[in-house]
CSV table of C-alpha atoms and ligand atoms in Angstrom, one decimal:
chain,number,residue,atom,x,y,z
U,1,MET,CA,7.8,1.6,-19.2
U,2,VAL,CA,9.4,4.7,-17.9
U,3,GLY,CA,12.6,5.8,-16.5
U,4,HIS,CA,16.3,4.5,-16.2
U,5,GLY,CA,16.4,2.7,-13.0
U,6,VAL,CA,18.3,-0.3,-11.9
U,7,ILE,CA,16.2,-2.8,-13.7
U,8,GLN,CA,16.6,-1.2,-17.0
U,9,ARG,CA,20.2,-0.7,-16.5
U,10,TYR,CA,20.9,-4.2,-15.2
U,11,ARG,CA,18.0,-6.2,-16.6
U,12,LYS,CA,20.1,-9.2,-17.8
U,13,PHE,CA,21.0,-10.0,-14.2
U,14,LEU,CA,17.5,-9.5,-12.9
U,15,PRO,CA,14.5,-11.8,-13.1
U,16,VAL,CA,12.4,-9.7,-15.6
U,17,SER,CA,11.2,-10.3,-19.1
U,18,ASP,CA,10.4,-8.0,-22.2
U,19,GLU,CA,6.7,-8.1,-21.0
U,20,THR,CA,7.5,-7.0,-17.5
U,21,CYS,CA,5.8,-3.6,-16.5
U,22,ILE,CA,8.7,-2.0,-14.6
U,23,ILE,CA,7.7,0.2,-11.6
U,24,SER,CA,10.7,2.6,-11.2
U,25,LEU,CA,11.5,6.0,-9.8
U,26,ASN,CA,14.8,6.2,-11.6
U,27,GLU,CA,16.7,4.7,-8.6
U,28,GLY,CA,20.3,3.9,-8.5
U,29,ASN,CA,23.2,5.4,-10.3
U,30,THR,CA,24.2,7.2,-7.1
U,31,PRO,CA,27.6,9.0,-6.7
U,32,LEU,CA,30.7,7.1,-5.8
U,33,ILE,CA,32.7,9.8,-4.1
U,34,GLU,CA,36.4,9.5,-3.3
U,35,SER,CA,37.0,10.7,0.2
U,36,PHE,CA,40.4,12.5,0.4
U,37,ASN,CA,39.9,14.7,3.5
U,38,LEU,CA,38.7,11.7,5.8
U,39,VAL,CA,41.4,9.4,4.6
U,40,GLN,CA,43.9,12.1,5.4
U,41,ALA,CA,42.4,12.7,8.8
U,42,LEU,CA,42.9,9.0,9.5
U,43,GLY,CA,46.5,9.2,8.7
U,44,GLY,CA,46.3,8.1,5.1
U,45,GLY,CA,47.7,4.9,3.4
U,46,PHE,CA,44.5,3.8,1.7
U,47,ARG,CA,41.9,5.0,-0.9
U,48,MET,CA,38.3,5.2,0.1
U,49,PHE,CA,35.1,5.6,-2.1
U,50,VAL,CA,31.8,6.6,-0.4
U,51,LYS,CA,28.6,5.0,-2.2
U,52,TYR,CA,26.2,7.9,-1.4
U,53,GLU,CA,22.8,6.0,-1.3
U,54,GLY,CA,21.0,9.0,0.3
U,55,LEU,CA,20.5,10.3,-3.4
U,56,ASN,CA,18.0,7.6,-4.3
U,57,PRO,CA,14.4,8.8,-4.9
U,58,THR,CA,13.2,8.0,-1.4
U,59,ALA,CA,16.6,8.9,0.0
U,60,SER,CA,17.9,5.4,1.0
U,61,PHE,CA,19.3,2.4,-0.7
U,62,LYS,CA,16.1,0.5,-0.1
U,63,ASP,CA,14.8,1.8,-3.5
U,64,ARG,CA,17.1,-0.6,-5.4
U,65,GLY,CA,15.3,-3.6,-4.1
U,66,MET,CA,11.9,-2.0,-3.8
U,67,THR,CA,11.7,-1.2,-7.6
U,68,LEU,CA,12.1,-5.1,-8.3
U,69,ALA,CA,9.7,-6.2,-5.4
U,70,VAL,CA,6.9,-3.9,-6.4
U,71,THR,CA,7.4,-4.8,-10.1
U,72,LYS,CA,7.1,-8.4,-9.5
U,73,ALA,CA,4.1,-7.9,-7.0
U,74,VAL,CA,2.3,-6.1,-9.9
U,75,GLU,CA,3.5,-8.8,-12.4
U,76,LYS,CA,1.9,-11.4,-10.0
U,77,GLY,CA,-1.4,-9.5,-9.7
U,78,ALA,CA,-1.0,-8.6,-6.1
U,79,ARG,CA,-3.2,-5.7,-4.9
U,80,ALA,CA,-1.5,-4.7,-1.8
U,81,ILE,CA,2.2,-4.8,-0.4
U,82,VAL,CA,3.1,-5.0,3.3
U,83,CYS,CA,6.2,-4.4,5.2
U,84,ALA,CA,7.7,-4.1,8.7
U,85,SER,CA,10.2,-1.4,8.9
U,86,THR,CA,12.5,0.9,11.1
U,87,GLY,CA,11.5,3.6,8.6
U,88,ASN,CA,13.3,3.4,5.3
U,89,THR,CA,11.7,0.3,3.9
U,90,SER,CA,8.3,1.8,4.6
U,91,ALA,CA,9.2,5.2,3.0
U,92,SER,CA,10.4,3.3,-0.1
U,93,ALA,CA,7.4,0.9,-0.2
U,94,ALA,CA,5.0,3.7,0.2
U,95,ALA,CA,6.4,5.6,-2.7
U,96,TYR,CA,6.7,2.6,-5.1
U,97,ALA,CA,3.2,1.6,-4.2
U,98,ALA,CA,2.0,5.0,-5.0
U,99,ARG,CA,3.7,4.8,-8.3
U,100,ALA,CA,2.2,1.4,-9.0
U,101,GLY,CA,-1.3,2.5,-7.8
U,102,MET,CA,-1.3,-0.2,-5.0
U,103,THR,CA,-2.3,-0.2,-1.5
U,104,CYS,CA,0.6,-0.3,1.0
U,105,LEU,CA,0.4,-1.4,4.6
U,106,VAL,CA,3.3,-0.5,7.0
U,107,LEU,CA,3.9,-1.8,10.4
U,108,ILE,CA,6.5,0.2,12.4
U,109,PRO,CA,7.7,0.2,16.1
U,110,GLU,CA,5.8,2.8,18.1
U,111,GLY,CA,7.8,6.0,18.5
U,112,LYS,CA,11.0,4.5,17.0
U,113,ILE,CA,11.1,5.7,13.5
U,114,SER,CA,12.6,9.3,12.6
U,115,TYR,CA,10.3,12.1,11.8
U,116,GLY,CA,11.4,12.3,8.1
U,117,LYS,CA,10.6,8.6,7.5
U,118,MET,CA,7.2,8.8,9.1
U,119,ALA,CA,6.5,11.9,6.9
U,120,GLN,CA,7.3,9.9,3.7
U,121,ALA,CA,5.0,6.9,4.6
U,122,LEU,CA,2.1,9.3,5.4
U,123,ILE,CA,2.5,11.6,2.5
U,124,HIS,CA,2.5,8.6,0.0
U,125,GLY,CA,-0.6,7.4,1.5
U,126,ALA,CA,0.5,4.2,3.2
U,127,LYS,CA,-1.8,2.8,5.7
U,128,THR,CA,0.6,3.2,8.6
U,129,ILE,CA,0.3,1.3,11.8
U,130,GLU,CA,2.6,1.7,14.9
U,131,ILE,CA,2.8,-1.4,17.0
U,132,ARG,CA,3.6,-1.6,20.6
U,133,GLY,CA,6.6,-3.6,20.1
U,134,ASN,CA,10.1,-3.6,18.3
U,135,PHE,CA,11.0,-4.2,14.5
U,136,ASP,CA,11.4,-7.9,15.2
U,137,ASP,CA,7.8,-8.1,16.5
U,138,ALA,CA,6.5,-6.1,13.5
U,139,LEU,CA,8.2,-8.6,11.1
U,140,GLU,CA,6.6,-11.5,12.8
U,141,LEU,CA,3.3,-9.9,12.1
U,142,VAL,CA,4.1,-9.2,8.6
U,143,ARG,CA,5.2,-12.9,8.0
U,144,GLU,CA,1.7,-14.0,9.3
U,145,LEU,CA,-0.1,-11.4,7.0
U,146,GLY,CA,2.1,-12.6,4.1
U,147,LEU,CA,0.4,-16.0,4.3
U,148,ARG,CA,-2.8,-14.4,3.0
U,149,ASP,CA,-3.2,-14.3,-0.8
U,150,ASP,CA,-3.9,-10.6,-1.1
U,151,PHE,CA,-0.6,-9.3,0.7
U,152,GLU,CA,2.7,-9.3,-1.0
U,153,ILE,CA,5.7,-9.0,1.6
U,154,VAL,CA,8.3,-6.4,0.5
U,155,ASN,CA,10.7,-6.8,3.5
U,156,SER,CA,14.1,-8.2,2.5
U,157,ILE,CA,12.8,-11.7,3.2
U,158,ASN,CA,11.3,-11.0,-0.4
U,159,PRO,CA,14.1,-12.5,-2.6
U,160,PHE,CA,13.5,-9.8,-5.1
U,161,ARG,CA,14.7,-7.1,-2.6
U,162,ILE,CA,18.1,-8.8,-2.3
U,163,GLN,CA,18.2,-9.3,-6.2
U,164,GLY,CA,17.6,-5.5,-6.8
U,165,GLN,CA,20.0,-4.3,-4.0
U,166,LYS,CA,22.9,-6.3,-5.6
U,167,THR,CA,23.0,-3.4,-8.4
U,168,GLY,CA,25.0,-1.4,-5.8
U,169,ALA,CA,27.9,-3.8,-6.2
U,170,PHE,CA,27.7,-3.5,-10.0
U,171,GLU,CA,27.6,0.2,-10.0
U,172,ILE,CA,30.8,0.3,-7.8
U,173,CYS,CA,32.6,-2.1,-10.1
U,174,ASP,CA,31.5,-0.1,-13.1
U,175,VAL,CA,33.1,3.1,-11.7
U,176,LEU,CA,36.2,1.5,-10.2
U,177,GLY,CA,36.8,-0.9,-13.1
U,178,ASP,CA,37.0,-3.8,-10.6
U,179,ALA,CA,35.8,-4.6,-7.1
U,180,PRO,CA,37.5,-2.7,-4.2
U,181,ASP,CA,39.6,-4.7,-1.7
U,182,MET,CA,37.2,-4.3,1.3
U,183,HIS,CA,33.6,-3.2,1.3
U,184,PHE,CA,32.2,-1.6,4.5
U,185,LEU,CA,28.7,-1.2,5.3
U,186,PRO,CA,26.0,-1.0,8.3
U,187,VAL,CA,24.2,-4.4,9.1
U,188,GLY,CA,20.7,-4.4,10.5
U,189,ASN,CA,18.5,-7.1,9.0
U,190,ALA,CA,21.5,-8.1,7.0
U,191,GLY,CA,19.9,-8.0,3.7
U,192,ASN,CA,22.3,-5.5,2.1
U,193,ILE,CA,25.5,-7.2,2.9
U,194,THR,CA,24.0,-10.3,1.4
U,195,SER,CA,23.0,-8.3,-1.7
U,196,TYR,CA,26.5,-6.8,-2.2
U,197,TRP,CA,28.2,-10.2,-1.8
U,198,LEU,CA,25.9,-11.7,-4.4
U,199,GLY,CA,26.4,-8.7,-6.7
U,200,TYR,CA,30.2,-9.0,-6.5
U,201,ARG,CA,30.2,-12.7,-7.1
U,202,GLU,CA,27.9,-12.4,-10.1
U,203,TYR,CA,29.9,-9.6,-11.7
U,204,LYS,CA,33.0,-11.5,-11.5
U,205,GLU,CA,31.4,-14.8,-12.7
U,206,ASN,CA,30.2,-12.8,-15.8
U,207,GLY,CA,33.7,-11.3,-16.5
U,208,HIS,CA,32.8,-7.7,-15.4
U,209,SER,CA,35.3,-7.7,-12.6
U,210,ASN,CA,38.4,-9.7,-11.6
U,211,SER,CA,38.5,-9.7,-7.9
U,212,LEU,CA,36.2,-9.9,-4.8
U,213,PRO,CA,36.2,-7.6,-1.9
U,214,ARG,CA,36.4,-8.7,1.9
U,215,MET,CA,32.9,-7.9,3.2
U,216,MET,CA,33.1,-5.8,6.4
U,217,GLY,CA,29.7,-5.5,8.1
U,218,TRP,CA,29.2,-3.3,11.2
U,219,GLN,CA,26.3,-3.6,13.7
U,220,ALA,CA,25.5,-1.1,16.7
U,221,GLU,CA,26.9,-2.4,20.0
U,222,GLY,CA,23.4,-2.5,21.6
U,223,ALA,CA,22.0,-4.4,18.5
U,224,ALA,CA,24.7,-6.8,17.5
U,225,PRO,CA,23.1,-10.3,17.5
U,226,ILE,CA,25.5,-11.6,14.9
U,227,VAL,CA,28.6,-10.3,16.7
U,228,ARG,CA,27.2,-11.8,20.0
U,229,GLY,CA,26.0,-15.1,18.4
U,230,GLU,CA,22.5,-14.8,19.8
U,231,PRO,CA,19.3,-12.8,19.1
U,232,ILE,CA,18.9,-9.8,21.3
U,233,GLU,CA,15.6,-9.4,22.9
U,234,SER,CA,15.5,-5.7,23.4
U,235,PRO,CA,18.0,-4.0,21.0
U,236,GLU,CA,19.1,-0.4,21.6
U,237,THR,CA,20.8,2.1,19.6
U,238,ILE,CA,20.6,5.6,18.4
U,239,ALA,CA,20.9,4.4,14.8
U,240,THR,CA,17.3,3.3,14.6
U,241,ALA,CA,17.7,1.9,11.1
U,242,ILE,CA,19.8,-1.0,12.4
U,243,ARG,CA,18.1,-1.4,15.7
U,244,ILE,CA,17.3,-5.1,14.9
U,245,GLY,CA,17.8,-7.9,17.4
U,246,ASN,CA,17.2,-11.0,15.1
U,247,PRO,CA,18.2,-10.4,11.5
U,248,ALA,CA,16.3,-12.0,8.7
U,249,SER,CA,19.3,-12.7,6.7
U,250,TRP,CA,21.6,-13.7,9.5
U,251,ASP,CA,22.9,-17.0,7.9
U,252,LEU,CA,23.5,-15.3,4.5
U,253,ALA,CA,25.5,-12.4,6.1
U,254,SER,CA,27.6,-14.8,8.1
U,255,ARG,CA,28.2,-16.6,5.0
U,256,ALA,CA,29.2,-13.4,3.1
U,257,SER,CA,31.6,-12.5,5.8
U,258,GLU,CA,33.2,-16.0,6.0
U,259,GLU,CA,33.4,-16.7,2.1
U,260,SER,CA,35.0,-13.2,1.6
U,261,SER,CA,37.5,-13.5,4.5
U,262,GLY,CA,35.6,-10.4,5.9
U,263,ALA,CA,34.2,-9.9,9.3
U,264,ILE,CA,31.0,-8.7,11.0
U,265,ASP,CA,31.8,-6.6,14.1
U,266,CYS,CA,30.3,-3.6,16.1
U,267,VAL,CA,30.7,0.0,16.9
U,268,SER,CA,29.3,2.0,19.9
U,269,ASP,CA,26.7,4.8,19.6
U,270,GLU,CA,29.5,7.3,20.5
U,271,GLU,CA,31.6,5.8,17.6
U,272,ILE,CA,28.7,6.0,15.2
U,273,LEU,CA,28.0,9.7,16.2
U,274,ASP,CA,31.6,10.7,15.8
U,275,ALA,CA,31.6,9.1,12.4
U,276,HIS,CA,28.4,10.9,11.5
U,277,ARG,CA,29.8,14.2,12.4
U,278,LEU,CA,33.3,13.4,10.9
U,279,LEU,CA,31.9,12.6,7.5
U,280,ALA,CA,29.8,15.7,7.3
U,281,ARG,CA,32.6,18.0,8.5
U,282,THR,CA,35.4,16.6,6.4
U,283,GLU,CA,33.6,15.6,3.3
U,284,GLY,CA,30.3,17.5,3.0
U,285,LEU,CA,28.5,14.3,3.1
U,286,PHE,CA,25.3,14.2,5.2
U,287,VAL,CA,24.0,10.8,6.3
U,288,GLU,CA,21.7,9.4,8.8
U,289,PRO,CA,23.3,7.7,12.0
U,290,ALA,CA,22.9,4.2,10.8
U,291,SER,CA,24.8,5.0,7.6
U,292,ALA,CA,27.7,6.2,9.6
U,293,ALA,CA,28.2,2.7,11.2
U,294,GLY,CA,30.4,1.7,8.1
U,295,ILE,CA,32.5,4.8,8.4
U,296,ALA,CA,32.8,4.2,12.2
U,297,GLY,CA,34.1,0.7,11.2
U,298,ILE,CA,36.6,2.2,8.9
U,299,VAL,CA,37.8,4.5,11.8
U,300,LYS,CA,38.0,1.5,14.0
U,301,SER,CA,39.7,-0.8,11.5
U,302,LYS,CA,42.3,1.7,10.6
U,303,ALA,CA,43.1,2.4,14.4
U,304,ARG,CA,43.5,-1.4,15.0
U,305,GLY,CA,46.0,-1.5,12.0
U,306,GLU,CA,43.6,-3.7,10.0
U,307,ILE,CA,43.6,-1.7,6.8
U,308,PRO,CA,46.5,-2.9,4.7
U,309,GLU,CA,48.7,-0.2,3.2
U,310,GLY,CA,47.5,0.6,-0.3
U,311,SER,CA,44.1,-0.9,-0.1
U,312,ILE,CA,41.0,0.4,-1.9
U,313,LEU,CA,37.8,0.7,0.2
U,314,ALA,CA,34.3,1.1,-0.7
U,315,VAL,CA,31.7,2.1,2.0
U,316,THR,CA,28.1,2.3,1.5
U,317,VAL,CA,26.3,5.2,3.4
U,318,THR,CA,22.9,3.8,3.3
U,319,GLY,CA,20.5,6.9,3.8
U,320,HIS,CA,20.3,10.6,3.8
U,321,GLY,CA,21.0,12.8,6.8
U,322,LEU,CA,17.8,14.8,6.4
U,323,LYS,CA,15.8,11.7,7.3
U,324,ASP,CA,16.7,12.6,10.9
U,325,PRO,CA,17.5,16.3,11.4
U,326,GLY,CA,16.9,16.1,15.1
U,327,ILE,CA,19.8,13.9,15.7
U,328,ALA,CA,22.0,16.1,13.4
U,329,ILE,CA,21.3,19.2,15.4
U,330,ASP,CA,22.0,17.3,18.7
U,331,ASN,CA,25.2,16.0,17.2
U,332,ALA,CA,26.7,19.0,15.6
U,333,ASN,CA,28.3,20.2,18.6
U,334,THR,CA,27.6,23.8,17.6
U,335,LYS,CA,24.6,26.1,17.9
U,336,SER,CA,23.2,29.0,15.9
U,337,VAL,CA,23.4,32.5,17.8
U,338,VAL,CA,20.8,35.1,17.8
U,339,VAL,CA,22.1,38.8,17.6
U,340,GLU,CA,20.9,42.2,16.7
U,341,SER,CA,20.5,42.9,13.0
U,342,ASP,CA,23.7,44.9,12.4
U,343,ILE,CA,27.1,44.2,11.1
U,344,GLU,CA,28.9,44.8,14.4
U,345,SER,CA,26.9,42.3,16.2
U,346,VAL,CA,27.3,39.7,13.6
U,347,LEU,CA,31.1,40.1,13.4
U,348,GLU,CA,31.3,40.1,17.2
U,349,ALA,CA,29.3,36.7,17.4
U,350,ILE,CA,31.9,35.0,15.2
U,351,GLY,CA,34.8,36.6,17.0
U,352,MET,CA,36.0,39.0,14.3
U,353,GLU,CA,36.1,42.8,14.2
G,1,LIG,C1,17.9,-0.7,6.2
G,1,LIG,C2,19.0,0.2,6.5
G,1,LIG,C3,20.1,-0.4,7.0
G,1,LIG,C4,20.4,-1.9,7.2
G,1,LIG,O1,20.4,-2.6,6.1
G,1,LIG,P1,20.1,-4.2,6.2
G,1,LIG,O2,19.9,-4.7,4.8
G,1,LIG,O3,18.9,-4.3,7.1
G,1,LIG,O4,21.3,-4.7,6.9
G,1,LIG,C5,21.2,0.4,7.2
G,1,LIG,N1,21.0,1.8,7.1
G,1,LIG,C6,19.9,2.3,6.6
G,1,LIG,C7,19.9,3.8,6.4
G,1,LIG,C8,18.8,1.5,6.3
G,1,LIG,O5,17.7,2.0,5.9
């Protein structure tokens, strides 16, 4: 047993025993950063805490669930894990499989995952297959492969993924001393909103917190099946991590939003990109585009007057910006300049004498 990941820290809330061999990369315990500048830029009147999940070992929140899914796969004697992925699940699965000495098979939509995520799957030695189809098609194939005894599915249809990911809610309560009033996050396959709601409820039931947040989930406009009320055949958005037309945890996500008096709504790609840049500029926090959907949701809710005065907000930013540097360069609205190697030229380039 090694490390101090989420299973060790929250083991009494998770389905492990003293004999379980824990596969961990010391995930979790990510910073919860109070965002003063962004709140001020939006006109103030509330407090906002950013859960920076890009600082997990494979740079997304997926590690919280993957540690438990792979631990349980090993416990059961599985030799291979399989997943469909928009990129981060495969990056995480590949790393934890390497740690466990297992085979990992990943199915991804052709040409639709970011360069960084592809690099992660390949360098960790996952058998990486690009299919001519979208994420939803890939997940269908994985469901079929999972019927065989030799493959353990580690998508969020694996209940251990949801269990592991609920530790994000525990950590927020541990830092704030209670649950926030509202929790914002992006929604793709809808596993994470399900996990957070589960975590907040369990922590309250066990006397570790007194209140429950309203769960505010945000889909991308071109991939918003829950908002539209029907599956989207060909989802489209720049935020590839939430480019999903038929979420696996649809019902549970709807329940989280209803039970918590929250909402699931959508933001446009333009709003996502604005939020992506705004967070980087005002707070020094670099996230991938999908992760900015929750921030865009806060901007939108504030503009609509839907954030009560004095509220405490938490927002999960799900993955690191370096996963997709190409988008950041396009979205930066600024370029580097090339000049001669002398002081005058440098000063001239920045408009100073
Ligand atoms: C997986 C992922 C999401 C979506 O989470 P779901 O649990 O599928 O709703 C959002 N952002 C990033 C960066 C992701 O990797």
